[in-house]
Coordinates of C-alpha atoms and ligand atoms in Angstrom, one line a residue:
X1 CA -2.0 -27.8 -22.2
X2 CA -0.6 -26.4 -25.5
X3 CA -1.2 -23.2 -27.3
X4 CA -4.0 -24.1 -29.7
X5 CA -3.6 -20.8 -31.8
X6 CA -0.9 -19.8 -34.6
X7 CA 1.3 -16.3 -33.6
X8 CA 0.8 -13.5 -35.6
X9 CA 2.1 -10.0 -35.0
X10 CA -0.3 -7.9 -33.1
X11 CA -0.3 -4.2 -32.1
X12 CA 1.1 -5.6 -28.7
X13 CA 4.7 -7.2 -30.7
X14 CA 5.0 -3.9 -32.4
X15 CA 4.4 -1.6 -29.5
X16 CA 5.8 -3.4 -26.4
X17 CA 3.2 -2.8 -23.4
X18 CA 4.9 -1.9 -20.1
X19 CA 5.8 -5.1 -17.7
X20 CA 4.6 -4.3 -14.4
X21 CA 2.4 -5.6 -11.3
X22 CA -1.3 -4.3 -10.0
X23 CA -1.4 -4.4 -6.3
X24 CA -5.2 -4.2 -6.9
X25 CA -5.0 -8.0 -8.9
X26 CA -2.7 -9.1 -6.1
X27 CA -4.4 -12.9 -4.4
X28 CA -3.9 -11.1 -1.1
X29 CA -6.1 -8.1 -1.7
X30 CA -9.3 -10.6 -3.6
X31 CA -8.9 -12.9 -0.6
X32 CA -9.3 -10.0 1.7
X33 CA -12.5 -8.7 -0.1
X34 CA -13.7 -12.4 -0.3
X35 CA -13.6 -12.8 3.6
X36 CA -14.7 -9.5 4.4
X37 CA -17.9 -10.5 1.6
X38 CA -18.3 -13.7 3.6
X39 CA -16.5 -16.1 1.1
X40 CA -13.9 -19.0 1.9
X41 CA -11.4 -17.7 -0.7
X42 CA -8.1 -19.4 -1.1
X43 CA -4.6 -18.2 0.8
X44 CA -2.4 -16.2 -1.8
X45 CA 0.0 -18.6 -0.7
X46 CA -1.6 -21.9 -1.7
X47 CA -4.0 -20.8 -4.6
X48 CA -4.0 -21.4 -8.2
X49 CA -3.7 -18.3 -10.4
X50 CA -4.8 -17.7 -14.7
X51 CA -4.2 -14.9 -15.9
X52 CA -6.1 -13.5 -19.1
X53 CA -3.9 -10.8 -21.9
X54 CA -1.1 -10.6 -19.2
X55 CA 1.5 -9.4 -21.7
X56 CA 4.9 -10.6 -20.5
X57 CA 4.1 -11.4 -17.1
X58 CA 4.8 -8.3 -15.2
X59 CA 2.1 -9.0 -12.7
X60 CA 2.2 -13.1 -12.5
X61 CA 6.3 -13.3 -12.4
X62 CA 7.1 -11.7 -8.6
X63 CA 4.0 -13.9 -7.4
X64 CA 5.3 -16.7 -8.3
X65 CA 8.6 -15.7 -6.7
X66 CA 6.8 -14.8 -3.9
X67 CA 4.6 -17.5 -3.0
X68 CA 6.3 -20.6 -4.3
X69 CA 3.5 -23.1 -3.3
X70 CA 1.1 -21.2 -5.9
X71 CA 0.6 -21.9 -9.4
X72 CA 0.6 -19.3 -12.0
X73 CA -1.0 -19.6 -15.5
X74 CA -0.7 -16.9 -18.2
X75 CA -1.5 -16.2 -21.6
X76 CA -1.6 -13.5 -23.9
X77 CA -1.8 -13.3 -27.9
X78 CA 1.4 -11.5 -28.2
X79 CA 4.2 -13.6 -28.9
X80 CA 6.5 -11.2 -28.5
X81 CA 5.3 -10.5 -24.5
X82 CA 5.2 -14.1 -23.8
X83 CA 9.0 -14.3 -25.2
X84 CA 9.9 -11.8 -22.9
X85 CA 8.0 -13.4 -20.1
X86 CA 9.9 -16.4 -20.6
X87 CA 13.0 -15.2 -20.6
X88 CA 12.2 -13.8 -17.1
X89 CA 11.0 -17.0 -16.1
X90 CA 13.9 -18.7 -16.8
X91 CA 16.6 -16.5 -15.3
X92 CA 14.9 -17.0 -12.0
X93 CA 14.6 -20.8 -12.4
X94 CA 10.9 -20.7 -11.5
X95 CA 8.7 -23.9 -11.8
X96 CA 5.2 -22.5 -10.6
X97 CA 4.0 -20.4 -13.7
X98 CA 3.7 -20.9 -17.0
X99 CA 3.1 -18.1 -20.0
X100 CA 1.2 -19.4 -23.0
X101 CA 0.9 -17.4 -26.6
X102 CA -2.8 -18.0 -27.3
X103 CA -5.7 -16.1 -28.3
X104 CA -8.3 -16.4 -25.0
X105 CA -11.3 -17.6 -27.6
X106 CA -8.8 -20.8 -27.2
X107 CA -8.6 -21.1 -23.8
X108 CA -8.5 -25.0 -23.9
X109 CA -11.2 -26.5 -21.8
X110 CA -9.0 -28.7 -19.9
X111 CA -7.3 -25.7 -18.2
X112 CA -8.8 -27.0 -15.0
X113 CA -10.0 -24.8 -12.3
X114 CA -8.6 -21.6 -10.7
X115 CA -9.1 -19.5 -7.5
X116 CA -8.1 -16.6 -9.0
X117 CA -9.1 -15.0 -12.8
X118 CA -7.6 -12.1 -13.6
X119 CA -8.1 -9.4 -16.8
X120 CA -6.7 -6.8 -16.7
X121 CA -6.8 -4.0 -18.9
X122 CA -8.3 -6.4 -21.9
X123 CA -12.5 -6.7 -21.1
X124 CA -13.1 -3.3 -22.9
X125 CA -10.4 -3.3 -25.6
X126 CA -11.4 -6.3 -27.1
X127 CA -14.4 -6.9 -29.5
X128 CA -17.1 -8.7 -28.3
X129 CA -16.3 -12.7 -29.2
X130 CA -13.5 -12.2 -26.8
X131 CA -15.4 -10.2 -23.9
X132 CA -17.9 -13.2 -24.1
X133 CA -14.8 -16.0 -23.7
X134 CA -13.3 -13.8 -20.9
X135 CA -16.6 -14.8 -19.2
X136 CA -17.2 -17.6 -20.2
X137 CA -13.5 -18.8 -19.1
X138 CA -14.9 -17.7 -15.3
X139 CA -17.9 -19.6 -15.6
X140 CA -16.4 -22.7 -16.8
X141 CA -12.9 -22.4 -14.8
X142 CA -13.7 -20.3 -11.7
X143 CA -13.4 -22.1 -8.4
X144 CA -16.5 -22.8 -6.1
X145 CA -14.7 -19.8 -3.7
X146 CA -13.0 -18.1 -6.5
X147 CA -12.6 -14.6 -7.7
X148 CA -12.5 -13.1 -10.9
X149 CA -11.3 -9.9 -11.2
X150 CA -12.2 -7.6 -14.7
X151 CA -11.4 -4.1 -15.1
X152 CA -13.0 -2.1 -17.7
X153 CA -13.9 1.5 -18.8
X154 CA -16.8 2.6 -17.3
X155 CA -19.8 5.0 -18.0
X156 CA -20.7 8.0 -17.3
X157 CA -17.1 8.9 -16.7
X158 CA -15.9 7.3 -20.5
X159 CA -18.5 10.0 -22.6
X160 CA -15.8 12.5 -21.7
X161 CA -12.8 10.0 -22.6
X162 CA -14.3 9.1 -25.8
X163 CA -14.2 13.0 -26.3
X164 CA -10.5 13.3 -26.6
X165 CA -10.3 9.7 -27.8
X166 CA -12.7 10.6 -30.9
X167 CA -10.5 14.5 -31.4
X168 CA -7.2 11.8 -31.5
X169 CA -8.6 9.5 -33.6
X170 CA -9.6 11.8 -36.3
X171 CA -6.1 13.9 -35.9
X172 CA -3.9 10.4 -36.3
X173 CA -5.9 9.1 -39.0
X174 CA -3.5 9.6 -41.5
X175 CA -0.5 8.2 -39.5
X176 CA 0.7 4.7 -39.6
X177 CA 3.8 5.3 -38.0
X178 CA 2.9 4.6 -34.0
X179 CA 5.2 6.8 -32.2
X180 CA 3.6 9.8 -34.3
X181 CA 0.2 8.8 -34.0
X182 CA 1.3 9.4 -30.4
X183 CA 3.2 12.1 -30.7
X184 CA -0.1 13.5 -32.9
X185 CA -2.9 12.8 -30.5
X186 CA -1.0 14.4 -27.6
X187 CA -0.6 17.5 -29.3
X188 CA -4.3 17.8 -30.9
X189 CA -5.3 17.9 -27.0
X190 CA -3.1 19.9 -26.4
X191 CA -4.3 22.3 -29.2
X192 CA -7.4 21.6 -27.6
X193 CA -6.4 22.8 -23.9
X194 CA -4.4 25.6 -24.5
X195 CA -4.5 26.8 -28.1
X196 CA -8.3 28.7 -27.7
X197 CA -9.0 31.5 -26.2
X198 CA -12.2 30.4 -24.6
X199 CA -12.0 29.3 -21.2
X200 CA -15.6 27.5 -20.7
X201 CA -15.8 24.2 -18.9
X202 CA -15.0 21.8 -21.6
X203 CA -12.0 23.6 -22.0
X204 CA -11.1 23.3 -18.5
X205 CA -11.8 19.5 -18.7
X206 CA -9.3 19.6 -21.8
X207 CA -6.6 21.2 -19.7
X208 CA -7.0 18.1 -16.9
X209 CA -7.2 15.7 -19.2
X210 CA -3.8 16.9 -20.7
X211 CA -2.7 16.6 -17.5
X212 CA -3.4 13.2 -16.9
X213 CA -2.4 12.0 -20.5
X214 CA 1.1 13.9 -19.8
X215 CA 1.9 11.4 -17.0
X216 CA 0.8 8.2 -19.2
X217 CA 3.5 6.0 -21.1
X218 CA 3.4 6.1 -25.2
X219 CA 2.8 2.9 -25.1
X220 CA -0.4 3.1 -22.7
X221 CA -1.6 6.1 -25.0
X222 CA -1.2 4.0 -28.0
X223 CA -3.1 0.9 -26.9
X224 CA -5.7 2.1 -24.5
X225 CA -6.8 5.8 -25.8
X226 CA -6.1 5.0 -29.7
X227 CA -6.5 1.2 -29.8
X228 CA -9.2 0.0 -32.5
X229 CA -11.9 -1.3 -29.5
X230 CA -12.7 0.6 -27.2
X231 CA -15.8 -0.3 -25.6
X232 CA -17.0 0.9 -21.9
X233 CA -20.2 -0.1 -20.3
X234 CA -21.8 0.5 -17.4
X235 CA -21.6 -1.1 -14.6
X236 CA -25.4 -3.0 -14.5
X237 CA -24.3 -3.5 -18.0
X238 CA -21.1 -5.4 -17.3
X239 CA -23.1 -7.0 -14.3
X240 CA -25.8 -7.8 -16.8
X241 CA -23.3 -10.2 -18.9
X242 CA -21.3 -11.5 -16.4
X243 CA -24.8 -12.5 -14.9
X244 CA -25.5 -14.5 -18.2
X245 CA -22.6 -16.8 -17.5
X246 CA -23.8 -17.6 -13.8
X247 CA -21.5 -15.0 -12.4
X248 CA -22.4 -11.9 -9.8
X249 CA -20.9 -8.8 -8.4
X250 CA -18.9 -9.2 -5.1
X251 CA -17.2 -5.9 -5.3
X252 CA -14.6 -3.4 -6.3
X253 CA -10.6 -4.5 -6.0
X254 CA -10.6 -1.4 -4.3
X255 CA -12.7 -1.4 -1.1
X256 CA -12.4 2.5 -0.7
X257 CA -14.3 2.7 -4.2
X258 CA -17.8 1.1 -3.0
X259 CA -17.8 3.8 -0.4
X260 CA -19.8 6.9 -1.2
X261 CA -17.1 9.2 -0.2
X262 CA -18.0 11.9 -2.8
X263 CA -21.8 12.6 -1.7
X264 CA -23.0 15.1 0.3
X265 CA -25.3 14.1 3.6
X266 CA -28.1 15.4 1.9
X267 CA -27.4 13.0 -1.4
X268 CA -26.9 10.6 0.4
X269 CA -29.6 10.4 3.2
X270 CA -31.6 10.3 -0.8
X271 CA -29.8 6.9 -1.7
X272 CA -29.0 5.1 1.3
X273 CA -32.5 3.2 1.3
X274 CA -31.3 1.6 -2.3
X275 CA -28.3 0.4 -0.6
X276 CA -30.2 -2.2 1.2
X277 CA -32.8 -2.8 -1.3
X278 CA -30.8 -2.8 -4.2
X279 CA -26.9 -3.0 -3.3
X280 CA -25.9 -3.1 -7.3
X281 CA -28.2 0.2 -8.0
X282 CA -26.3 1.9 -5.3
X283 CA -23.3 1.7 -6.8
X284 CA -24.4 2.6 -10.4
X285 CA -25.7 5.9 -8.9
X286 CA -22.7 6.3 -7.3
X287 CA -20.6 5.7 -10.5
X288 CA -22.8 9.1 -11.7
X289 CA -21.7 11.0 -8.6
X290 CA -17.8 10.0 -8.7
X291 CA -18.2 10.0 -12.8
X292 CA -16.6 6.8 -12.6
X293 CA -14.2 6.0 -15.8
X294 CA -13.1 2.6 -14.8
X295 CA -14.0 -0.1 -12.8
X296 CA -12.1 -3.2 -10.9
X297 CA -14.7 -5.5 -10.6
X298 CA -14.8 -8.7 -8.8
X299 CA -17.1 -11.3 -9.3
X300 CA -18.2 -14.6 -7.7
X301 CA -20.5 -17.6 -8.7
X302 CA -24.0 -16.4 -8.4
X303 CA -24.2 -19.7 -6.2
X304 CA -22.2 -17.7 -3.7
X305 CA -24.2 -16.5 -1.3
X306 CA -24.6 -12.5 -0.9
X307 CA -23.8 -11.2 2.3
X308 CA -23.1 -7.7 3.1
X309 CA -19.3 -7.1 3.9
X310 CA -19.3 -8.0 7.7
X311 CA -16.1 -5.9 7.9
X312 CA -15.5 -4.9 11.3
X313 CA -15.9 -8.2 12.6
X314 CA -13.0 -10.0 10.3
X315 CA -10.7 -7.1 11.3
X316 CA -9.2 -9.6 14.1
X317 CA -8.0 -12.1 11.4
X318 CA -6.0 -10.0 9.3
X319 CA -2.5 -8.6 9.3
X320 CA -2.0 -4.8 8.4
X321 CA 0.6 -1.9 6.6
X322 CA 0.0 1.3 5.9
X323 CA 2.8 3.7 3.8
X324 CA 2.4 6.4 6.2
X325 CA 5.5 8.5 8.0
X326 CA 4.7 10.8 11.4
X327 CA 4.9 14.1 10.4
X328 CA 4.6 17.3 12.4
X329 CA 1.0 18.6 13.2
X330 CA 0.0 21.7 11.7
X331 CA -2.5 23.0 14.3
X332 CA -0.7 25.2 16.8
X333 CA -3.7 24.5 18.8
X334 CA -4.1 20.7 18.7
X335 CA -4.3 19.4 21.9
X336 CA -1.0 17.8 23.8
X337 CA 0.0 14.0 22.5
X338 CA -1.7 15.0 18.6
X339 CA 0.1 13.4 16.1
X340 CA -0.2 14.0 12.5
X341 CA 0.9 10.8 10.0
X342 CA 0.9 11.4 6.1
X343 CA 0.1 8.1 3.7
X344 CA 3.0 8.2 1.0
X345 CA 1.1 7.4 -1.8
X346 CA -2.2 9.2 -1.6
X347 CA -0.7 12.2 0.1
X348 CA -3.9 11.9 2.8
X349 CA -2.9 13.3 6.1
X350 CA -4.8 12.1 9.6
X351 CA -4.2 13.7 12.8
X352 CA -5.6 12.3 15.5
X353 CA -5.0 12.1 19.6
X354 CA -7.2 9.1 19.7
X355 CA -6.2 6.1 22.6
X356 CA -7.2 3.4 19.8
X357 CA -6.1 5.0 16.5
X358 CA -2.6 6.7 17.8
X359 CA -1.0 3.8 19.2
X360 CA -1.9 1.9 16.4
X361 CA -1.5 4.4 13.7
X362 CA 2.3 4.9 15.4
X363 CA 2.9 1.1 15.5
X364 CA 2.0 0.8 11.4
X365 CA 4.2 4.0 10.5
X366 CA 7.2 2.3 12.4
X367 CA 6.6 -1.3 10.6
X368 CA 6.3 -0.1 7.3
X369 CA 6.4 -1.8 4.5
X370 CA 6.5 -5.1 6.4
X371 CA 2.8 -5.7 8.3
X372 CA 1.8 -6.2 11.8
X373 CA -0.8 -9.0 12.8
X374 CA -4.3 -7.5 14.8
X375 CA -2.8 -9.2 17.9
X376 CA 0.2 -7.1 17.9
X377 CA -1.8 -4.0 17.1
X378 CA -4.3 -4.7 20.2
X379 CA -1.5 -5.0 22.3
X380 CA -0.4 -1.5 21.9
X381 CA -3.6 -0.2 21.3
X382 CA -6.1 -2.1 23.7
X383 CA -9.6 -2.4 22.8
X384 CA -10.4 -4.9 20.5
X385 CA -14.2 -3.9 18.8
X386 CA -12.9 -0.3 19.1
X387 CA -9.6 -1.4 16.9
X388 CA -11.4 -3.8 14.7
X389 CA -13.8 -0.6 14.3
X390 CA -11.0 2.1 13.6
X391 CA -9.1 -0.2 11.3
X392 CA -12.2 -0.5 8.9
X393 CA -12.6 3.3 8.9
X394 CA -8.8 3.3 7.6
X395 CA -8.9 0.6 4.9
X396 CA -12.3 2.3 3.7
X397 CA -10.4 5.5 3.3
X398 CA -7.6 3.6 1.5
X399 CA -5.2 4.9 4.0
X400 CA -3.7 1.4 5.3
X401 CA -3.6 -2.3 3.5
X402 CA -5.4 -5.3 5.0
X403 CA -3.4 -8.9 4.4
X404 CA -5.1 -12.3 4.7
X405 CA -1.2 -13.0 5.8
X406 CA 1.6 -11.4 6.7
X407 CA 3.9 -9.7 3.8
X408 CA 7.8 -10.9 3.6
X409 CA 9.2 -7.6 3.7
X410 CA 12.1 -6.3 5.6
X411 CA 11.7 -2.6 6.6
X412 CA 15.3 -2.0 7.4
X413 CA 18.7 -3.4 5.6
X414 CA 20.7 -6.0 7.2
X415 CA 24.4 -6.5 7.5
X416 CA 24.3 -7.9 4.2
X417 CA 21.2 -6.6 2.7
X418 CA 19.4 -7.8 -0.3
X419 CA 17.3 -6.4 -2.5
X420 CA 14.4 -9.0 -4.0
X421 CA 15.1 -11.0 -6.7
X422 CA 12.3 -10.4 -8.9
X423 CA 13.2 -6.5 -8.5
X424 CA 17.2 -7.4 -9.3
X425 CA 16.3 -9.0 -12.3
X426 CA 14.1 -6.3 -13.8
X427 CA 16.1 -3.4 -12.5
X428 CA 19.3 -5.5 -15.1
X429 CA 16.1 -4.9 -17.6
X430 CA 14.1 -1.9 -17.1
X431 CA 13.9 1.4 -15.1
X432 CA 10.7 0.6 -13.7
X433 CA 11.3 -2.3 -10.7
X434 CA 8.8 -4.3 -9.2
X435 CA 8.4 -3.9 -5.0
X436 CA 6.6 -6.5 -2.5
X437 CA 3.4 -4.8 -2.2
X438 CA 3.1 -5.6 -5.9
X439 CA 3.2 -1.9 -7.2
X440 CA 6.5 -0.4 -8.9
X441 CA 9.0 2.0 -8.0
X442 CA 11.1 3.9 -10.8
X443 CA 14.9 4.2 -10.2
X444 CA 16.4 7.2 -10.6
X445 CA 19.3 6.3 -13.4
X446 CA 21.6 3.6 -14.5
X447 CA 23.9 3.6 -11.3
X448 CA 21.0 3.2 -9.1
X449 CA 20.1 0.4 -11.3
X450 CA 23.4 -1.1 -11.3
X451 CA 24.1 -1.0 -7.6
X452 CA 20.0 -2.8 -7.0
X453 CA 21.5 -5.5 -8.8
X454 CA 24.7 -5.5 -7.0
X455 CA 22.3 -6.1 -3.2
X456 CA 22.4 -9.7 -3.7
X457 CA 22.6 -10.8 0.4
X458 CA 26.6 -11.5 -0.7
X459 CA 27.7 -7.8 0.0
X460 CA 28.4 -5.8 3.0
X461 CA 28.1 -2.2 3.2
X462 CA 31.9 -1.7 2.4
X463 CA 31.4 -3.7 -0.2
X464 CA 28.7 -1.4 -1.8
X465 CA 29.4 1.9 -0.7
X466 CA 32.0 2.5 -4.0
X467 CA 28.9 1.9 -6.2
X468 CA 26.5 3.9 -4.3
X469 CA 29.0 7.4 -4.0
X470 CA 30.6 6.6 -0.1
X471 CA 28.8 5.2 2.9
X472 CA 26.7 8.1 3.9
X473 CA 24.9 8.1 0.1
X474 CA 24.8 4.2 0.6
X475 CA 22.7 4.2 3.8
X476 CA 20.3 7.0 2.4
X477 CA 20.2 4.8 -0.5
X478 CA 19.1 1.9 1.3
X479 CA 17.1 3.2 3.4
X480 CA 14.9 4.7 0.8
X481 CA 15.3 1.1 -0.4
X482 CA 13.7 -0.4 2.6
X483 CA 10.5 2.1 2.5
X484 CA 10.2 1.0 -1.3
X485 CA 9.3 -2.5 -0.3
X486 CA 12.3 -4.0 -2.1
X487 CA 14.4 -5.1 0.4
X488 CA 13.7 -8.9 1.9
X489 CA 16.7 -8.3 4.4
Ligands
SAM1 C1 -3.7 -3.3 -22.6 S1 -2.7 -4.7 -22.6 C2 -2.8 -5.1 -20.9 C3 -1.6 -6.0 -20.4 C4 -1.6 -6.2 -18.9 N1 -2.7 -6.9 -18.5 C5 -1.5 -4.9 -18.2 O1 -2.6 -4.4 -17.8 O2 -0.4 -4.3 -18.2 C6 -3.8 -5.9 -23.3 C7 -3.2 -7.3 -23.5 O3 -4.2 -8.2 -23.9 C8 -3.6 -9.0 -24.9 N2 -4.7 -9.5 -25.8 C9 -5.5 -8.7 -26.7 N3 -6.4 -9.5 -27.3 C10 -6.1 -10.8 -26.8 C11 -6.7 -12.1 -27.0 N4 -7.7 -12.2 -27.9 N5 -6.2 -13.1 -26.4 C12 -5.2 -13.0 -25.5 N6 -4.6 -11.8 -25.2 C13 -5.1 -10.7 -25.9 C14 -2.6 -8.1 -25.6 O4 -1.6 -8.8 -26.4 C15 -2.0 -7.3 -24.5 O5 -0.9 -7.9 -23.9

């Protein structure tokens, strides 16, 4: 296969889009949701992978690294991303991925078939030619079993975006200059936020929304709130076209979004009937309730059959992690043997004194970030169904992963530790690192970036310490290191 389309300079080679990896696009997490949803998906470790508008490859490169026996295709229109890409490619010597520039309308047909599809941030900023080849691609490339995976802006939640996005549009009009355009749309919302005197709800909204934008990178202000398309939909909308190309909903990359967390009994009790009639409805009228602004959808061939996600019974063939640390229980009144664990990332506390849920809860906290097969879990936990049953309460509430097999991941430095390749290399390139749950850590400043590229397996402690400010610092260092995910030994 060959690019089939000239390079031309795109907002994407003037304004450089971050490089990083999306746990929720990871193989492992779609093959997951496709057993739990009754599919035959294929092992993240044997599967064939194309990626659609992947930039420079910040979420393809560490799988390939990772699971060698894989194959990896992306492409993206930006010439410059694909350069970059490359460059990363070829410093590690990989063979299993390749990075095309090409514009997806000419994705060649010959491309062969996939397990995996993946686009990411590209469906709604797009015009509509290229939404229709994004789908079209699955149709005519997806595997029998595969998965596609599209995320998008979503309504209701994107009447408010396109609020601040319309107030930035008309502020910036004038500017050429990116970084200003910026610069200018952060501080018309911020005018917006603070600079009245009224307090009513929009207001409010304002203030959150400044919030949220103050965390963002330029560069994912630039092309996502203030790029030319712009286009959410619904999700029977979306469900609508993807159904025109012989494609249906399987379910969210997220499997604590499809639960209706946010609804009262009473609200619910109201819609739980549609849930079985109508499975899709459900889920728009729980995008109203959540005022959902973006969706991670999955979808399979329609010839897939639907079944509903017979969860509790796949538990026993899955492998587990969860980012959480014991911490001390806040009730002076719990009861004897209560033990509190915090998740790291969602700051979600459970405390619990259960016989099933402590033992295994304990055994996950100790493991992290490498995971621990249901075997291993039964053995300290006992019960079986009543496992199986507790672990789909947790991976509902998003407070521990679910593997289809286990993660390469060392949870404590060795002798001669070392730090993953894929996160040496970028840490000699950027701040932001990539870790083996396919997420990314920042590092604090350049010496902490210098000494992750010095943890290379070829180094003792002795040898490190000097770079890392004495031994003490060093084992701090490292040991923050292994809870990261970024250390393979
Ligand atoms: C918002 S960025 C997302 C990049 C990456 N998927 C991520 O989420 O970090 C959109 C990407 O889609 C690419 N893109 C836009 N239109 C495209 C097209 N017609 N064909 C291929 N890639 C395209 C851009 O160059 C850019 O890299």
């Amino acid at each position: 296969m060959s690019s089939s389309s000239s390079s031309v300079r795109t907002d994407y080679d003037v304004v450089e889009y971050p490089h990083r990896a999306f746990a929720q696009t990871q193989p492992d997490r779609l093959a997951v949701l496709g057993f739990l949803f009754g599919m035959q998906p294929a092992l993240p470790d044997r599967c064939r992978v194309l990626e659609l508008g992947g930039g420079s490859g910040g979420n393809l490169i560490p799988l390939a690294d990772l699971y060698p026996n894989s194959t990896f295709y992306g492409v993206d229109l930006a010439q410059t991303a694909i350069d970059q890409g490359n460059k990363r490619i070829a410093a590690l010597g990989l063979t299993n991925i390749r990075l095309e520039q090409m514009d997806v309308t000419n994705f060649p047909a010959d491309a062969g078939e996939f397990d995996y599809i993946i686009a990411h941030g590209l469906f709604s900023w797009v015009p509509e030619p290229v939404r229709d080849k994004v789908l079209r691609i699955c149709q005519d490339h997806l595997a029998p079993q595969g998965i596609a995976y599209i995320s998008y802006n979503a309504f209701p939640g994107c009447h408010i975006r396109r609020m601040w996005r319309d107030m930035m549009l008309f502020h910036t009009r004038q500017f050429e200059d990116p970084k200003l355009k910026v610069e200018q749309g952060k501080g018309m919302l911020n005018l917006v936020a603070n600079g009245c005197t009224r307090n009513d709800p929009g207001h409010l909204l304002a203030k959150d929304e400044m919030k949220k934008r103050g965390h963002l990178d330029d560069a994912a202000i630039f092309h996502d709130d203030l790029s030319g398309c712009w286009q959410p939909f619904y999700l029977t909308e979306f469900l609508s076209l993807a159904g025109a190309k012989g494609l249906r909903y399987l379910g969210e990359a997220a499997y604590s979004d499809m639960q209706p967390t946010t609804l009262t009994p009473e609200a619910l009790a109201q819609f739980e009937p549609i849930r079985e009639q109508d499975p899709v409805a459900f889920e728009q009228y729980m995008d109203f309730f959540k005022m959902r602004k973006f969706r991670q959808t999955l979808l399979c061939r329609a010839t897939v059959p639907a079944q509903p996600a017979a969860a509790v019974d796949r538990m026993r063939q899955f492998h587990f992690s969860a980012p959480i640390q014991q911490v001390p229980v806040q009730d002076p009144n719990a009861p004897p043997g209560t033990t509190s664990f915090r998740h790291g990332i969602n700051d979600v506390t459970v405390t619990t004194n259960n016989p099933v849920s402590l033992p295994a809860l304990r055994l996950l906290a100790e493991r992290w970030p490498a995971s621990v097969s249901f075997d291993e879990m039964a053995a300290v936990a006992g019960d079986p169904q009543a496992l199986a049953a507790v672990l789909h309460t947790f991976y509902s509430s998003a407070f521990i992963n679910i593997h289809s097999i286990p993660r390469p991941v060392a949870n404590s430095a060795s002798a001669k530790p070392e730090v993953w390749r894929v996160a040496r290399l970028e840490a000699s390139i950027d701040k932001a690192i990539p870790h083996l749950h396919h997420g990314s850590i920042e590092l604090e400043d350049d010496a902490t970036r210098h000494l992750v590229t010095l943890i290379d397996g070829s180094r003792t402690r002795d040898d490190l310490a000097p770079f890392a400010g004495g031994l003490q610092q060093l084992e701090g260092t490292l040991a923050k290191m292994a809870r990261a995910g970024i250390l393979i030994r």
